Short mmCIF file of C-alpha atoms and ligand atoms in Angstrom, two decimals:
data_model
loop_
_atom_site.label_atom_id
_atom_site.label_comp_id
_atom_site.label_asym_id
_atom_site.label_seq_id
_atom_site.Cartn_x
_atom_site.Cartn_y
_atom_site.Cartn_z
CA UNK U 1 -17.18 -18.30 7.45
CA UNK U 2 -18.36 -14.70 6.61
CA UNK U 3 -15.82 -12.08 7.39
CA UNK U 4 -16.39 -9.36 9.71
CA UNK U 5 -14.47 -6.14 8.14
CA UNK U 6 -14.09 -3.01 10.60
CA UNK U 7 -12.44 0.34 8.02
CA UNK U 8 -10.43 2.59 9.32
CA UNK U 9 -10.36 6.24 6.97
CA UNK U 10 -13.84 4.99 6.09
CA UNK U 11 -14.54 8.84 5.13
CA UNK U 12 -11.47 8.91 2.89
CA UNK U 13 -11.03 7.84 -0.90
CA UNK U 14 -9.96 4.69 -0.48
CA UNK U 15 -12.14 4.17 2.99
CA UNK U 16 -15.33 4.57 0.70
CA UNK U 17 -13.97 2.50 -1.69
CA UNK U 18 -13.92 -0.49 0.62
CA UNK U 19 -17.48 0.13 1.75
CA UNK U 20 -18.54 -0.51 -1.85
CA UNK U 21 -16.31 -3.72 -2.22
CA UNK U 22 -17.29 -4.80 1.40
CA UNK U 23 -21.44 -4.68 0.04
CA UNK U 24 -20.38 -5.85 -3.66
CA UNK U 25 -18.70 -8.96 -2.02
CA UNK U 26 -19.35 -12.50 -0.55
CA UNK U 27 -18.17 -13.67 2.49
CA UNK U 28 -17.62 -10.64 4.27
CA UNK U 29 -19.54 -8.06 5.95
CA UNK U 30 -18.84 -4.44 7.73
CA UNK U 31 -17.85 -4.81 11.37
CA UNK U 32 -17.99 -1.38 11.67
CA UNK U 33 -16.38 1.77 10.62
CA UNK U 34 -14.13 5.06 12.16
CA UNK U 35 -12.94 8.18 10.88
CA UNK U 36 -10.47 10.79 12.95
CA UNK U 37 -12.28 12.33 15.50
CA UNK U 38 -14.22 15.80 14.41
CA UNK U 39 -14.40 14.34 10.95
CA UNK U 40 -17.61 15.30 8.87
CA UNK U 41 -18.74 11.93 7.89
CA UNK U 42 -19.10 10.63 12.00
CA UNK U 43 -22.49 9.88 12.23
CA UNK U 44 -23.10 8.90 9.02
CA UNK U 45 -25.60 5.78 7.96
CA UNK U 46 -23.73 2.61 6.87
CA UNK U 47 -27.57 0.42 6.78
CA UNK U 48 -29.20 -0.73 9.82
CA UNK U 49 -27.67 1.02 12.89
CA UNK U 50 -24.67 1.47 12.02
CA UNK U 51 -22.93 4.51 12.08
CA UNK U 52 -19.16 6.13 11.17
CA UNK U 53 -17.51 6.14 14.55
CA UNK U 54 -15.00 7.98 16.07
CA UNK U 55 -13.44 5.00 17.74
CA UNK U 56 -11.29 2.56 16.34
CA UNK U 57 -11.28 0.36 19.57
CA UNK U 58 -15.39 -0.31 19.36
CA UNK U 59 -15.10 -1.37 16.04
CA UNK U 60 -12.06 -3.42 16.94
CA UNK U 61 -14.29 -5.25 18.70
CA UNK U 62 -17.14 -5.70 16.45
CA UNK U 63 -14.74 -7.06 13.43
CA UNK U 64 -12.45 -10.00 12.80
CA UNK U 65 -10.22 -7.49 10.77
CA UNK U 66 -9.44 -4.20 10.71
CA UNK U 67 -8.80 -2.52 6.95
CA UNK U 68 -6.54 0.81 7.96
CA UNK U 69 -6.05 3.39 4.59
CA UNK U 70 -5.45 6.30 6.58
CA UNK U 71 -2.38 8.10 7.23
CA UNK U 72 1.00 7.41 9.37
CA UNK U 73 -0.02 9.25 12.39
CA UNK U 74 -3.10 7.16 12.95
CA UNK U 75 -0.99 4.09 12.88
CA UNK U 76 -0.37 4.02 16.60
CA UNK U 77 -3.75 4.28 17.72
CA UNK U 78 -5.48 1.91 14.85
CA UNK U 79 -2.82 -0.66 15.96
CA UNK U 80 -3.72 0.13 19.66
CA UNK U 81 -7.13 -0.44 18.64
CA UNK U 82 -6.20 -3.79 17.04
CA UNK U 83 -3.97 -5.57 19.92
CA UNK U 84 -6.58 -4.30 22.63
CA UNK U 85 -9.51 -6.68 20.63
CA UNK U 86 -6.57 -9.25 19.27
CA UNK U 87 -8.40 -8.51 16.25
CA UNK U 88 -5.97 -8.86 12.29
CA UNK U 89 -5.04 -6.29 10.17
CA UNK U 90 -4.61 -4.69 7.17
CA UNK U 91 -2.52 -1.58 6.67
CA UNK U 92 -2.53 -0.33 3.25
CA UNK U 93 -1.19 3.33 4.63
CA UNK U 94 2.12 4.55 2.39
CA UNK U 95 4.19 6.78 3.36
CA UNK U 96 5.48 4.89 6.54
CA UNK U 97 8.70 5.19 8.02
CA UNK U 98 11.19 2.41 9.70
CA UNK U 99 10.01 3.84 13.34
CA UNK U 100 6.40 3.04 11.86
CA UNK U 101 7.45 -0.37 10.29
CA UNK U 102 9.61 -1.22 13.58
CA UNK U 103 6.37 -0.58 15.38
CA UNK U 104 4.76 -2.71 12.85
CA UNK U 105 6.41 -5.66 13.17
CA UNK U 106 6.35 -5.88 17.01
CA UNK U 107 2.43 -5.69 16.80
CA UNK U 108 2.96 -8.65 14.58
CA UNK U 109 4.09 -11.04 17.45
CA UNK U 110 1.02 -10.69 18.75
CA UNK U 111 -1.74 -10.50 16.10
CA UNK U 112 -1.83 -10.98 12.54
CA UNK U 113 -0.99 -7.96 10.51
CA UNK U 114 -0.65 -7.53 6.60
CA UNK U 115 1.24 -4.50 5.66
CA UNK U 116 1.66 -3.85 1.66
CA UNK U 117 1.80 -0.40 -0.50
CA UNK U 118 -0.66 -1.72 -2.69
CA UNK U 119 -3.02 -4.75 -2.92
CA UNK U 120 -3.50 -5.19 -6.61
CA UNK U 121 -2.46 -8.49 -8.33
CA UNK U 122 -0.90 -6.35 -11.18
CA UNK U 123 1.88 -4.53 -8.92
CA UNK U 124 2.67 -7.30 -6.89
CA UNK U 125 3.30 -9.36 -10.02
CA UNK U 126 4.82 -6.41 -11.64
CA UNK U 127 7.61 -6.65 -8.65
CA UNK U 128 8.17 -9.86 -9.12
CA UNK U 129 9.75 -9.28 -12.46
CA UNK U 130 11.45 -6.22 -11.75
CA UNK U 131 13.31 -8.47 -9.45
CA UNK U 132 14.01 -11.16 -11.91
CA UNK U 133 14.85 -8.59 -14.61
CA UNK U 134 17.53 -6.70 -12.07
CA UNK U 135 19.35 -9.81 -11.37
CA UNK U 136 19.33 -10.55 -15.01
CA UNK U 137 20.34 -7.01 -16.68
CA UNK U 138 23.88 -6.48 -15.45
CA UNK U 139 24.30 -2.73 -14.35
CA UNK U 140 24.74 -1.38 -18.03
CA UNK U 141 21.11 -1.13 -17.59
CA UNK U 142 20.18 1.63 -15.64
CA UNK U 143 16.75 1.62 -13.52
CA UNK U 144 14.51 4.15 -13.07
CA UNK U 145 10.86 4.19 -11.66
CA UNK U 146 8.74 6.59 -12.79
CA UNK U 147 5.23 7.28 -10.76
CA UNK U 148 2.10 9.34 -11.53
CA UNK U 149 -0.83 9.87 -9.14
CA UNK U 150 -3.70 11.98 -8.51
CA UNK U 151 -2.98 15.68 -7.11
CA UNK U 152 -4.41 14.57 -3.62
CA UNK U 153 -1.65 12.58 -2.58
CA UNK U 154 0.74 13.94 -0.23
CA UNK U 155 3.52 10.93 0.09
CA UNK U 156 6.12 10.60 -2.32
CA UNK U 157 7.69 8.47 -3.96
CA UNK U 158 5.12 6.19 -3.29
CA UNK U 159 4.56 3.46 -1.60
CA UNK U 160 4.22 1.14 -4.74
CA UNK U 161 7.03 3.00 -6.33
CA UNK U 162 9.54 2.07 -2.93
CA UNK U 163 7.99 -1.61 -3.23
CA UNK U 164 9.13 -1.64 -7.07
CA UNK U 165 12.68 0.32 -6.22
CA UNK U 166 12.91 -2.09 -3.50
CA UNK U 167 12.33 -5.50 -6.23
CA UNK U 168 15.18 -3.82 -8.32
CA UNK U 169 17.71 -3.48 -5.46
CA UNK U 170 16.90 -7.00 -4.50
CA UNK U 171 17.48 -8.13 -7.72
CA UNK U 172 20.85 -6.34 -8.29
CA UNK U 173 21.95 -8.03 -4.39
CA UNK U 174 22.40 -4.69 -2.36
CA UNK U 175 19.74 -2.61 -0.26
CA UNK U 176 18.06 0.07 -1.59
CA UNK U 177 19.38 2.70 0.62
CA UNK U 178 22.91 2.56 -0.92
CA UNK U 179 21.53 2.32 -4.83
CA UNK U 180 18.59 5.29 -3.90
CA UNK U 181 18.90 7.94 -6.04
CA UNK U 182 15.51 10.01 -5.10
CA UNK U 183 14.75 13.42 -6.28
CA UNK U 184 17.42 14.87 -8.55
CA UNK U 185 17.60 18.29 -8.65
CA UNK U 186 20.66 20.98 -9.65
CA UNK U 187 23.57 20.76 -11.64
CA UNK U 188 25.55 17.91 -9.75
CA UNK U 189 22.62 15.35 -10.35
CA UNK U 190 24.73 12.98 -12.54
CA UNK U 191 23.39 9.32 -12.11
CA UNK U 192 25.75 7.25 -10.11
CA UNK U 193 26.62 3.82 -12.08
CA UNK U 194 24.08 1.00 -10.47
CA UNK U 195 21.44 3.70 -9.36
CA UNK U 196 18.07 3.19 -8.66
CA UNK U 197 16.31 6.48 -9.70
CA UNK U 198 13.19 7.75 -8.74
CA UNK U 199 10.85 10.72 -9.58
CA UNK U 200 6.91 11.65 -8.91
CA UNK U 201 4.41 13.24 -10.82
CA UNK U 202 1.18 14.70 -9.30
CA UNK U 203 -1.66 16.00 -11.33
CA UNK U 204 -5.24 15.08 -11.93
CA UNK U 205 -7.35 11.83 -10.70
CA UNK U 206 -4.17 9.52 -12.19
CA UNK U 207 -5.50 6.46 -9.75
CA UNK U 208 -1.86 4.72 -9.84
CA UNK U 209 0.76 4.65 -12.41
CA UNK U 210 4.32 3.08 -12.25
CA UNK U 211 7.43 2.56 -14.85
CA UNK U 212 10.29 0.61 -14.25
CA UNK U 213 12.47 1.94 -16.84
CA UNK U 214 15.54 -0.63 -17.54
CA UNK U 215 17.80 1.48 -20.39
CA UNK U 216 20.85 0.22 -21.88
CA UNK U 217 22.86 1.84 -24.83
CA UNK U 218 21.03 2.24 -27.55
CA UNK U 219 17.41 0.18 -26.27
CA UNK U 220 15.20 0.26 -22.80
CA UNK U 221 12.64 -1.84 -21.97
CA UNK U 222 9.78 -0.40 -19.89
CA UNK U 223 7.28 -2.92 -16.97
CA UNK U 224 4.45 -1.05 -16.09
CA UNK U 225 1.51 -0.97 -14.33
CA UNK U 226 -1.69 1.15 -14.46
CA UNK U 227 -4.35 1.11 -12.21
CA UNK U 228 -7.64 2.67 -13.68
CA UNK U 229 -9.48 3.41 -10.90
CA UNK U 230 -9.52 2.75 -6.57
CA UNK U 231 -12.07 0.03 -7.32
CA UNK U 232 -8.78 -2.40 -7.95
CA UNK U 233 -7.32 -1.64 -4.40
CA UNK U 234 -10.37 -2.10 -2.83
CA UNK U 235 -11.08 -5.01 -4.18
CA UNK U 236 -7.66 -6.33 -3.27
CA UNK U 237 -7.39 -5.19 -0.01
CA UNK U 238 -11.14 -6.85 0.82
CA UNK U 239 -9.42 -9.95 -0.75
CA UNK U 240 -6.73 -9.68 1.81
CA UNK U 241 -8.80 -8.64 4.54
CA UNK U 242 -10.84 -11.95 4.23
CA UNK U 243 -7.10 -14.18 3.54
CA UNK U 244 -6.05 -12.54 6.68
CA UNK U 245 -9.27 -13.42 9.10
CA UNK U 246 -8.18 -16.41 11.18
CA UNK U 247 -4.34 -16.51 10.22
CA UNK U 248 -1.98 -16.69 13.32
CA UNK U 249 0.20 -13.75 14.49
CA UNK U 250 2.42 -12.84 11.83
CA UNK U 251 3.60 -10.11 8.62
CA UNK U 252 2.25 -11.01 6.01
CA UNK U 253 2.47 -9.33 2.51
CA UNK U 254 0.31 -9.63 -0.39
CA UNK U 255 2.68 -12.22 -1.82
CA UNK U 256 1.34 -14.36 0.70
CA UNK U 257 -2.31 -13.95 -0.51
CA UNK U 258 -1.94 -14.28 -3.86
CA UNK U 259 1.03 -17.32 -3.77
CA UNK U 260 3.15 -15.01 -5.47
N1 NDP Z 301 -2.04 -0.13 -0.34
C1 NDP Z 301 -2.76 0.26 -1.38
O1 NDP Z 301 -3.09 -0.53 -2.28
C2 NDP Z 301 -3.21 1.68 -1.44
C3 NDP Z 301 -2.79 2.56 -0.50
N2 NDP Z 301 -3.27 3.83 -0.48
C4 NDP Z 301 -2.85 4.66 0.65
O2 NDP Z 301 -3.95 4.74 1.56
C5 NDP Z 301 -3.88 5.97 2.28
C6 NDP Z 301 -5.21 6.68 2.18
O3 NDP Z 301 -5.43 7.09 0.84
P1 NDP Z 301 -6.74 7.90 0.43
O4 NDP Z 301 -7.96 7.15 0.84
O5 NDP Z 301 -6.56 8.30 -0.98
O6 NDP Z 301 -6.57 9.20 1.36
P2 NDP Z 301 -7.73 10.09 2.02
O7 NDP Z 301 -7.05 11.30 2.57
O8 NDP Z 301 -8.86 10.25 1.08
O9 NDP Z 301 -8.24 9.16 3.22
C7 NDP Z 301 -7.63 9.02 4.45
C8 NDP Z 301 -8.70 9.17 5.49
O10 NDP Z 301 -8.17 8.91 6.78
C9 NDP Z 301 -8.64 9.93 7.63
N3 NDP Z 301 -7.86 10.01 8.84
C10 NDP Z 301 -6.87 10.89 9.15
N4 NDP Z 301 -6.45 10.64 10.41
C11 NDP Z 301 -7.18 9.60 10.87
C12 NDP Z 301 -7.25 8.94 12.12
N5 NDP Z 301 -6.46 9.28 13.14
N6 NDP Z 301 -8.13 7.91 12.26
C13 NDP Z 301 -8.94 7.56 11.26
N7 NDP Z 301 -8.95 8.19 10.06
C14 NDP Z 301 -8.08 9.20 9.89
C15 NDP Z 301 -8.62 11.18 6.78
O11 NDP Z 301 -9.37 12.22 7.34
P3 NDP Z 301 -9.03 13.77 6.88
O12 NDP Z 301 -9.19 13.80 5.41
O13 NDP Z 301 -10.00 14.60 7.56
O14 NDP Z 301 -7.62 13.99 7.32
C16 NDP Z 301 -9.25 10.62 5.51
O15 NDP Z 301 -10.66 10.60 5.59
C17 NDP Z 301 -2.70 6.73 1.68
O16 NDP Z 301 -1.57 6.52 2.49
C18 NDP Z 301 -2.52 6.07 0.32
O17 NDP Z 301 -1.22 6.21 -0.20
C19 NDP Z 301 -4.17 4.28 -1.40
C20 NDP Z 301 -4.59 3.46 -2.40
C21 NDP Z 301 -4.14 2.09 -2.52
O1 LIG Z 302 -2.42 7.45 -2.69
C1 LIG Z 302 -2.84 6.71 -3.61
O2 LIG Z 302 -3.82 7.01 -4.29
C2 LIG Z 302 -2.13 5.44 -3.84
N1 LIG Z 302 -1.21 5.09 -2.99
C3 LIG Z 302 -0.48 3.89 -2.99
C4 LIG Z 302 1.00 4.16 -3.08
O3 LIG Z 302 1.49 5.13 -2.47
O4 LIG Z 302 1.71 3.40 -3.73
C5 LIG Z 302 -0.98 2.86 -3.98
C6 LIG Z 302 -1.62 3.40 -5.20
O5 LIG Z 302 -0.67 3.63 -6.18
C7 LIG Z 302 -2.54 4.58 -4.96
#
């Protein structure tokens, strides 16, 4: 069954990203696509009639999934747009809150939705032995995740960077909120026995890089991840997109799509 793939933020990096996997793909096609109203791509030619759209509702309606890279404050209305047409989706937006995740997961009695920070196969593997090393490495190993992205990205740490912070504390039994230690700064920044550090660089076109840092007396060991372009996250989240078509109301996570 072909897939019918509506993108939300279809002006955006990532948004034009998906237009190229949606066309370089089988078994899907391009509902339709929106951008924020006023933006300077509406109106533009995606083949045949169709158009960039201000509306996240009409393509709702033309698609079997919705693909949503945007940012936080669109969440409301692209999930609006997605219970009005009981149509799936995919939110690959970071920089979420709990309000926005609370939200989230409400929608998700009703229609399918698939929230992750990042849609690669790499990352999500890459968590799954963060986890495995945390429980293993007793808290003589300190862990610290190091990120690097592009200088166009306004959330931070990011999303992928929480995900992998969020492995470790899983790993080591406690949540993340108590082991946090996020953006040292001053001269009473000691790290706290057990902490889970974090820090962000920003510079360049980096597409995605992440450390997990694991460093004990006298060695560390280092998982990472690189990403070398947006082509990888596109690809995985038109992967996901076409898992997702037909599934019943739910969260899902990319763990789920790739039997992780
Ligand atoms: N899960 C994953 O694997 C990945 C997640 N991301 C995340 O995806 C998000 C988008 O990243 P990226 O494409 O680089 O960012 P961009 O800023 O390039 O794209 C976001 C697009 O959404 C548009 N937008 C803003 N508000 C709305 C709205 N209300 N409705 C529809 N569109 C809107 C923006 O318009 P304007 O520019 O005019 O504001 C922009 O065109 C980020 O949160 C990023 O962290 C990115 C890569 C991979
Ligand atoms: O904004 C980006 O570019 C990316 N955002 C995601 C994140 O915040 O983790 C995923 C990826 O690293 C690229």
């Amino acid at each position: 069954m072909t897939s019918r793939i509506g993108i939300l933020g279809a002006g955006g990096r990532m948004g034009r990203a998906i237009i190229e996997a949606v066309r370089a793909s089988d078994g899907v096609t391009i509902g339709g696509a929106a951008e924020r109203p006023g933006h300077p791509c509406l109106g533009e030619s995606l083949g045949g009639t169709m158009t960039i759209c201000g509306n996240p509702s009409a393509v709702a309606h033309n698609s079997d999934v919705l693909v949503d890279f945007t940012t936080p404050d669109a969440l409301k209305s692209n999930l609006d747009a997605a219970l009005g047409a009981k149509c799936a989706l995919v939110i690959g937006t970071t920089g979420l809150t709990g309000a926005h995740l609370e939200t989230i997961d409400q929608a998700s009695r009703d229609i399918a939705v698939l929230q992750t920070a990042n849609t690669s196969l790499g990352v999500n593997m890459l968590a799954a032995l963060v986890m495995k090393a945390a429980a293993a490495l007793d808290t003589d190993w300190d862990i610290e995740v190091v990120e690097m992205h592009h200088r166009h990205k306004v959330d931070a740490p990011s999303g992928t960077a929480l995900l992998l912070a969020e492995a470790a504390a899983k790993g080591r039994g406690s949540p993340l909120a108590s082991l946090a230690e996020r953006g040292r700064d001053g001269p009473d920044s000691q790290r706290r026995t057990g902490a889970i550090g974090m820090a962000s660089l920003r510079g360049g076109s980096v597409a995605g890089d992440h450390d997990v840092i694991f460093a004990a007396e006298g060695e560390r060991m280092v998982l990472s991840h690189k990403a070398e372009s947006r082509e990888t996250f596109a690809r995985g989240a038109v992967r996901a997109a076409r898992w997702l078509t037909g599934k019943p109301a739910g969260l899902y996570t990319m763990k789920d799509v790739l039997g992780l």
